[in-house]
Short mmCIF file of C-alpha atoms in Angstrom, two decimals:
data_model
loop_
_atom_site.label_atom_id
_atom_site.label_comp_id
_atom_site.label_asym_id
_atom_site.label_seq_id
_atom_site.Cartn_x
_atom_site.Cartn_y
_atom_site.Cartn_z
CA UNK A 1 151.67 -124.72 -77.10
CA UNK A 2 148.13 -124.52 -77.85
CA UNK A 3 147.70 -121.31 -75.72
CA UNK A 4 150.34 -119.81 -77.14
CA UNK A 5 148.89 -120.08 -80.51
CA UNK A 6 145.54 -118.94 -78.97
CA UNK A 7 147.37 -115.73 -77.63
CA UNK A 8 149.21 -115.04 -81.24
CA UNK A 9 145.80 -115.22 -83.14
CA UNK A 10 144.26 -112.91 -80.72
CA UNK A 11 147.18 -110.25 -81.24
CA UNK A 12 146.74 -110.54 -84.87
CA UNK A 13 142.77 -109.96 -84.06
CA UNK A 14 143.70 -107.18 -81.80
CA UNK A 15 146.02 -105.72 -84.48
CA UNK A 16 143.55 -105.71 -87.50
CA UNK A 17 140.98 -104.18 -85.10
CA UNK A 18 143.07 -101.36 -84.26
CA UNK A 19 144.24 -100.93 -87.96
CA UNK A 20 140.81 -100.82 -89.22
CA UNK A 21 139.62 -98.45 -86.42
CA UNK A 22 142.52 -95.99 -87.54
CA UNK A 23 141.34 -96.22 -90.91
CA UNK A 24 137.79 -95.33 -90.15
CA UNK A 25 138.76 -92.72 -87.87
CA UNK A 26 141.04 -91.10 -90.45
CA UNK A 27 138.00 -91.51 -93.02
CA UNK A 28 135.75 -89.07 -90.92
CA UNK A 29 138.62 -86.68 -90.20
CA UNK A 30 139.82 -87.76 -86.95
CA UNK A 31 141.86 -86.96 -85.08
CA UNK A 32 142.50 -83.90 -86.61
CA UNK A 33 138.84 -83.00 -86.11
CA UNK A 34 137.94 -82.22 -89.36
CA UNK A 35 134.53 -83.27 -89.34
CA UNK A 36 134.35 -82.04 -85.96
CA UNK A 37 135.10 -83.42 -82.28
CA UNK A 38 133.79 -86.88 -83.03
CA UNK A 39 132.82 -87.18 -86.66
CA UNK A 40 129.19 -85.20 -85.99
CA UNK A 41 129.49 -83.37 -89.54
CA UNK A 42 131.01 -86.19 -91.68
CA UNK A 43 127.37 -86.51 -93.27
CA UNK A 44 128.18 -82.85 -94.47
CA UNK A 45 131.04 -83.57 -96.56
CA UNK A 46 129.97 -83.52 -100.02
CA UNK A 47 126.78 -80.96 -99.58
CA UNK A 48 126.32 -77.95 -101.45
CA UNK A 49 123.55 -75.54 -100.79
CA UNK A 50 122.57 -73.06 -103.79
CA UNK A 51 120.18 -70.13 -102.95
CA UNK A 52 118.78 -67.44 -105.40
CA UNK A 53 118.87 -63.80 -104.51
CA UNK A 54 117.91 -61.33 -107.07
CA UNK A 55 119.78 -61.81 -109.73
CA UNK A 56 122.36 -63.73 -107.96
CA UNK A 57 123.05 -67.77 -106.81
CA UNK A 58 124.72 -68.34 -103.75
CA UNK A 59 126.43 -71.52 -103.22
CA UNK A 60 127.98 -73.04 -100.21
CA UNK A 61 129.90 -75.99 -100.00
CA UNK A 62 130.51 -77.34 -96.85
CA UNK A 63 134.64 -78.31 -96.24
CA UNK A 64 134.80 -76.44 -99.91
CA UNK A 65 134.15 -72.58 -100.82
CA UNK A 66 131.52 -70.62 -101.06
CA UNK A 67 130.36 -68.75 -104.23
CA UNK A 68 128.06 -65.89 -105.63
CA UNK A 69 127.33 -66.35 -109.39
CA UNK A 70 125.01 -64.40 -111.67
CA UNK A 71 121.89 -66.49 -112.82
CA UNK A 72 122.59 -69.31 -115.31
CA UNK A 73 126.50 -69.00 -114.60
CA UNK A 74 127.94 -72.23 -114.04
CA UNK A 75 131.57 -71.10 -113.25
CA UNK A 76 133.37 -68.74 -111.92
CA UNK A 77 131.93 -66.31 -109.92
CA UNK A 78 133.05 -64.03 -107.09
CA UNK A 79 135.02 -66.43 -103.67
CA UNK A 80 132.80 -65.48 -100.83
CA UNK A 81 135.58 -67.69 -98.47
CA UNK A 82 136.67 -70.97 -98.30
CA UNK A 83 135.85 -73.49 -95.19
CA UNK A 84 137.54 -73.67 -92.08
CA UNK A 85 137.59 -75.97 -89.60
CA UNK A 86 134.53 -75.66 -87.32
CA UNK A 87 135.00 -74.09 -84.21
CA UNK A 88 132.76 -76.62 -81.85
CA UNK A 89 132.79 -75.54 -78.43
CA UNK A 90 131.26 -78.32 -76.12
CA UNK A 91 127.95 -77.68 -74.61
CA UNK A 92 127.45 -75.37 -77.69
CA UNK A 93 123.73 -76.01 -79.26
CA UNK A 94 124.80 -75.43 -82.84
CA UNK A 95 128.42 -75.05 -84.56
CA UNK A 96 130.10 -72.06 -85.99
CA UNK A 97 130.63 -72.47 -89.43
CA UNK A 98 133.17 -70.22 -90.65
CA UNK A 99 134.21 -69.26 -94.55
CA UNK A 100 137.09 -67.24 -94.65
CA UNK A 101 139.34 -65.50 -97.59
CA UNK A 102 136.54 -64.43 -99.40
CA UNK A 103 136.25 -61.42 -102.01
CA UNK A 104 134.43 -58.54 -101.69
CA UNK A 105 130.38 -59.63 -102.88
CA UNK A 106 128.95 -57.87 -105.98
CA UNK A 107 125.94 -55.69 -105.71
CA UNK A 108 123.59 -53.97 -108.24
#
């Protein structure tokens, strides 16, 4: 009796474990592989990049969109492409990151 009830708490143990590993797998995109093969650009999820260019700011979010805005404009803007899933081939040194949909980019 007492190994029985030994055996049932370590399926419930087993069971939590494997509940709470789904859940922090699904929190870092897996396994669809959103944050790539294992997770690797999870840290990127809420960065934005802004660079100035002439006149312009260029913004990039990373699993967002990408935007070129005049100086001082806060909104809108012209869609340089929206995030795609990374194409990570193994052995590759460094990702492709790849925006896609975008407009056409302003020039003066």
């Amino acid at each position: 009796l007492e190994v029985a009830k030994k055996a049932e708490q370590l399926e419930t143990k087993v069971f939590n474990l494997n509940n709470s590993k789904k859940k922090a797998l699904a929190a870092v995109g897996l396994p669809e592989k959103k944050y790539g093969e294992t997770g690797e650009l999870y840290i990127l999820k809420d960065l934005c990049a802004k660079v100035e260019q002439g006149n312009y700011v260029y913004e990039l979010c990373f699993f967002g969109e990408a935007k070129q805005r005049n100086k001082g404009q806060t909104t809108g803007g012209t869609d340089l492409g929206y995030w795609q899933t990374p194409d990570l081939q193994r052995g590759a040194a460094v990702p492709q990151l790849k925006f896609t949909r975008g407009g056409q980019v302003l020039e003066r």
